[in-house]
PDB file of C-alpha atoms in Angstrom:
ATOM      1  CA  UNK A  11     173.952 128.366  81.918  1.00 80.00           C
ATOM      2  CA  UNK A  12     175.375 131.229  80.280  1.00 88.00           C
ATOM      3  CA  UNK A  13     179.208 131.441  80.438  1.00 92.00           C
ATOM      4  CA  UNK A  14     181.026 135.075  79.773  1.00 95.00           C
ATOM      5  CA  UNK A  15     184.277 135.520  79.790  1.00 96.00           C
ATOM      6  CA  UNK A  16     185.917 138.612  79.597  1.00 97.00           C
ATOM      7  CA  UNK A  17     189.963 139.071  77.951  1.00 97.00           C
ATOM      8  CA  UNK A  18     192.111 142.041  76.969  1.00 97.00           C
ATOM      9  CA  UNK A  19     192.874 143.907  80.262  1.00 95.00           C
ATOM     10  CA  UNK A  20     195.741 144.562  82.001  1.00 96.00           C
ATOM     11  CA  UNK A  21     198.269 147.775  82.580  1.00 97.00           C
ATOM     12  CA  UNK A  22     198.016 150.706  80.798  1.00 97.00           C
ATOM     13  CA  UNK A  23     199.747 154.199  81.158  1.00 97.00           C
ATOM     14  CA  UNK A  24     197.204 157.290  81.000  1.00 98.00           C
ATOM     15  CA  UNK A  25     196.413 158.107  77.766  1.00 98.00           C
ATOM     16  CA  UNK A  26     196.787 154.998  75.917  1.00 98.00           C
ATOM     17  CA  UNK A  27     194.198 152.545  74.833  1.00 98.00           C
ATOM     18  CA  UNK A  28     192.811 148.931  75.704  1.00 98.00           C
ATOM     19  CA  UNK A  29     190.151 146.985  73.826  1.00 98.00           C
ATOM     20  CA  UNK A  30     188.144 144.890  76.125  1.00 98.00           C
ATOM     21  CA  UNK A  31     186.546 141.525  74.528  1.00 98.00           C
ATOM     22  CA  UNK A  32     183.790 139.246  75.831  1.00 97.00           C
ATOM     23  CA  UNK A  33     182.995 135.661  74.440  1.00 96.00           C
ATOM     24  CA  UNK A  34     180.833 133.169  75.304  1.00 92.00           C
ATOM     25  CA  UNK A  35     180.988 129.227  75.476  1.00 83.00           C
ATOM     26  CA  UNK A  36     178.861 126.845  73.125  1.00 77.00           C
ATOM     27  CA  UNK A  37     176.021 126.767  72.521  1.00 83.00           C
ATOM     28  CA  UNK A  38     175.507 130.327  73.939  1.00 86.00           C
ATOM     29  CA  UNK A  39     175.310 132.545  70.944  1.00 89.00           C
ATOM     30  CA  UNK A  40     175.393 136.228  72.035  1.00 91.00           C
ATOM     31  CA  UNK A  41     173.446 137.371  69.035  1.00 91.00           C
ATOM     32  CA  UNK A  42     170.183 136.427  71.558  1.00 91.00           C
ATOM     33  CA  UNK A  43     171.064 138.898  74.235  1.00 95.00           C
ATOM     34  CA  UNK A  44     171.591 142.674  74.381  1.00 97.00           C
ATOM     35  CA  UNK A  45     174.765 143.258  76.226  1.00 97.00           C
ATOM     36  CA  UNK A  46     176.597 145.965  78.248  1.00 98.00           C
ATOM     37  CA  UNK A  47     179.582 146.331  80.265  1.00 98.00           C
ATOM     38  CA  UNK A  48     180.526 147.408  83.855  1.00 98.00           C
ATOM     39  CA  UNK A  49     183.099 148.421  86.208  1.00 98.00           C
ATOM     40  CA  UNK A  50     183.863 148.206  89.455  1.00 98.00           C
ATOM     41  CA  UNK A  51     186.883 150.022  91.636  1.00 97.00           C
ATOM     42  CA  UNK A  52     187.703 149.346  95.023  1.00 93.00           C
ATOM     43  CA  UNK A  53     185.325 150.310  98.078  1.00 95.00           C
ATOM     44  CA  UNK A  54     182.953 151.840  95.373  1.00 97.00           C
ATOM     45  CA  UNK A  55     179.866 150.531  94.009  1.00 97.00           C
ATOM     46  CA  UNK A  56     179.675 148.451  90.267  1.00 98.00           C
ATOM     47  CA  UNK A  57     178.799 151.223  87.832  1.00 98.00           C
ATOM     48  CA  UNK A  58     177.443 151.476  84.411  1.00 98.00           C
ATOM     49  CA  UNK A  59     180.093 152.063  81.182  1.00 98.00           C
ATOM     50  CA  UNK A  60     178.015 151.048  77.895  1.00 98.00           C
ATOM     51  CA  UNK A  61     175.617 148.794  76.284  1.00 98.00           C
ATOM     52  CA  UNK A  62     174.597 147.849  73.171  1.00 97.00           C
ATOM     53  CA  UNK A  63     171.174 146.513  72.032  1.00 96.00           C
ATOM     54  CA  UNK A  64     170.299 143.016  70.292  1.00 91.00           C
ATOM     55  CA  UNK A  65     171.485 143.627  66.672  1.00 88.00           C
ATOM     56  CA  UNK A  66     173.585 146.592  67.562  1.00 88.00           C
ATOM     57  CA  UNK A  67     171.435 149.082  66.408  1.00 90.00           C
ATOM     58  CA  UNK A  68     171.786 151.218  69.758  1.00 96.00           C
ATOM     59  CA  UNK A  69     174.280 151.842  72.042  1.00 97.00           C
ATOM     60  CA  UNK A  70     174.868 153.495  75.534  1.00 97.00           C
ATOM     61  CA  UNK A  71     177.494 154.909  77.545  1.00 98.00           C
ATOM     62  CA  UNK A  72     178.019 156.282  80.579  1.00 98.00           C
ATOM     63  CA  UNK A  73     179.054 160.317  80.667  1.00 98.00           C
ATOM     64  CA  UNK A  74     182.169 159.913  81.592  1.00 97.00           C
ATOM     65  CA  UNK A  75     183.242 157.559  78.850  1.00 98.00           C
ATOM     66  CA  UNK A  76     181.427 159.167  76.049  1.00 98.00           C
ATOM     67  CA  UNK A  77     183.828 160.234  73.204  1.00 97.00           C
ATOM     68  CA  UNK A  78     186.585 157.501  74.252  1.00 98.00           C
ATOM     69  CA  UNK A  79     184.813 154.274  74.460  1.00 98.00           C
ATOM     70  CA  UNK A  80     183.052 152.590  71.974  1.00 98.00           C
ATOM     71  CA  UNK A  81     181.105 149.385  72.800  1.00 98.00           C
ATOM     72  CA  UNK A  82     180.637 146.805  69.838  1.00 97.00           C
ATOM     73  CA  UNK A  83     179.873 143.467  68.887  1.00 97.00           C
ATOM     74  CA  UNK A  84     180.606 141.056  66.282  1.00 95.00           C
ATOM     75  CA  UNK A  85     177.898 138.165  65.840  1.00 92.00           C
ATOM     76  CA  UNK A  86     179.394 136.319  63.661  1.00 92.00           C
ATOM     77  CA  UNK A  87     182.255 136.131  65.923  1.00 93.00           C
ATOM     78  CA  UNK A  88     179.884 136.075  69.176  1.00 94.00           C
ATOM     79  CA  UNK A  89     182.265 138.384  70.537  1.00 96.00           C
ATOM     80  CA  UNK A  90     181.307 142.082  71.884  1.00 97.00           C
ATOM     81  CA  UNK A  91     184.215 144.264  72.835  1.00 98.00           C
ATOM     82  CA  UNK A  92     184.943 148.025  74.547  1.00 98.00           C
ATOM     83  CA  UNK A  93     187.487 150.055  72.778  1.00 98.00           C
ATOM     84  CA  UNK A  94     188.787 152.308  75.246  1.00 98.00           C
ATOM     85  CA  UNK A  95     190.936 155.152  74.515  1.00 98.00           C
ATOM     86  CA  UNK A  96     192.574 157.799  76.177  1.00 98.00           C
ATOM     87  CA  UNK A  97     192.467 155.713  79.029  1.00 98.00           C
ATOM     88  CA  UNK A  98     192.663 158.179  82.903  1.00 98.00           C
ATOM     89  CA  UNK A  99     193.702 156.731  86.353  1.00 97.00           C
ATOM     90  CA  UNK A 100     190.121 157.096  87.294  1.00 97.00           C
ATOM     91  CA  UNK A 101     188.904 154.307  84.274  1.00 98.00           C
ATOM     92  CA  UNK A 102     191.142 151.909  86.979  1.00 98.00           C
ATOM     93  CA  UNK A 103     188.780 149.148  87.945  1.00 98.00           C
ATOM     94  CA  UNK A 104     187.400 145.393  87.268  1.00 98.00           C
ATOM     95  CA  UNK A 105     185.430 145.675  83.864  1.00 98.00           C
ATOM     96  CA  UNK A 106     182.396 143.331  83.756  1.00 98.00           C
ATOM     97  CA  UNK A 107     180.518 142.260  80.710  1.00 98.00           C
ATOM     98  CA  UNK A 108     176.946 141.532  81.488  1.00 98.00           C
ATOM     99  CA  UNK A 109     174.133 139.674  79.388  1.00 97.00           C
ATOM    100  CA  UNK A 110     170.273 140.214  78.988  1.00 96.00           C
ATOM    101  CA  UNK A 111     167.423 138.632  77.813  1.00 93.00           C
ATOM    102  CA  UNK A 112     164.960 141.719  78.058  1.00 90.00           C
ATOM    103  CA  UNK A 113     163.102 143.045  74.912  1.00 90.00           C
ATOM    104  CA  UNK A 114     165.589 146.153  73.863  1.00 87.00           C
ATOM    105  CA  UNK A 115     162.555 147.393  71.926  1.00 86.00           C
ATOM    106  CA  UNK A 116     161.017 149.337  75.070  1.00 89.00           C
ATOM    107  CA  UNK A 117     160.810 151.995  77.630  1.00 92.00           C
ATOM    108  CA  UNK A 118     161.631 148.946  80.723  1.00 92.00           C
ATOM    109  CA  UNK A 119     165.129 148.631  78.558  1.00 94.00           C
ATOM    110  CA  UNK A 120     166.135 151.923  77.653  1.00 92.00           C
ATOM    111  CA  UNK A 121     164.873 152.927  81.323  1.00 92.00           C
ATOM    112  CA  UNK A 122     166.899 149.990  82.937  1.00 96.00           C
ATOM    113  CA  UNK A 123     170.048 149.953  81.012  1.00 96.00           C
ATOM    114  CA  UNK A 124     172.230 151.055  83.241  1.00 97.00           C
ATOM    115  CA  UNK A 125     171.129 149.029  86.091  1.00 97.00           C
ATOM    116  CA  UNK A 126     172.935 145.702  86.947  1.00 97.00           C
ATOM    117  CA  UNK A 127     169.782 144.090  87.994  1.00 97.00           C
ATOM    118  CA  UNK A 128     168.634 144.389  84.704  1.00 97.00           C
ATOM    119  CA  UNK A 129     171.458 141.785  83.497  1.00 97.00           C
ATOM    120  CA  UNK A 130     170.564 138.328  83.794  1.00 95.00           C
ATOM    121  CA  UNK A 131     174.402 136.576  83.216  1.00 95.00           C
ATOM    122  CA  UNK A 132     177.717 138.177  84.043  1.00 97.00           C
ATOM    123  CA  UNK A 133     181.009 137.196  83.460  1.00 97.00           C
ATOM    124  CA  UNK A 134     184.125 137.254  86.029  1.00 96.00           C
ATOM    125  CA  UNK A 135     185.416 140.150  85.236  1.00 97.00           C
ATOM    126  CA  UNK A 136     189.000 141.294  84.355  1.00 98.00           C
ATOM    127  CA  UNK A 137     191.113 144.234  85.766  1.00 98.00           C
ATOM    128  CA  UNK A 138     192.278 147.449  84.487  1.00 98.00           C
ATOM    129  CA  UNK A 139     194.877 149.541  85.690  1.00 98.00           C
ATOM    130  CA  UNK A 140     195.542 152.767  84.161  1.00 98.00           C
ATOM    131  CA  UNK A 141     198.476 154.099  85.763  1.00 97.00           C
ATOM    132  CA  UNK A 142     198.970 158.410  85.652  1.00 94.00           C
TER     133      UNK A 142
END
């Protein structure tokens, strides 16, 4: 069973930054899965924010995140984080990082990335408040 567990959240004024990290427990090495990250705010659905591929050579964000998030991961660490900066009351919600063992390589992937049913292991999750 694949463990994730997300740290780094917590209150932040509009404007200022965060930097989300996800680990995993042994033996789970995260170098095996691509990876992404959701949120979730209340009474609204879990949404897509970014992903990154298996060896990091592709990433993928959601619109309204583009230019001020930046997802990455460190292998050697087995650690993949979200820098977030310029943080808005709307980024306010439970951030999710999510796990998959599907090929990265192909159309099903890059067609499905943004799905959660895509993910096969997610972690907790860990709140963000951004506060205007």
């Amino acid at each position: 069973q694949v463990q994730l567990v997300e740290s780094g959240g917590g209150l932040m004024q509009a404007g200022g930054s965060l930097r989300l990290s996800c680990t995993a427990s042994e033996p789970t090495l995260l170098s095996s899965y691509s990876m992404a990250w959701f949120r979730q705010a209340p009474g609204k659905e879990r949404e897509f924010v970014a992903a990154i591929t298996w060896g990091g050579d592709s990433t993928y964000y959601e619109d309204s995140v583009k230019g001020r998030f930046t997802i990455s991961r460190d292998d050697a660490k087995n650690t993949v984080s979200l820098q977030m900066n310029t943080l808005k009351p709307e980024d306010t919600a439970v951030y999710y990082c999510a796990a998959t063992l599907t090929f990265s390589g192909g159309p099903y992937y890059r067609s499905r990335v943004d799905r959660p049913s895509l993910y096969d292991f997610w972690g907790q999750g860990i709140q963000v408040t951004v506060s205007s």
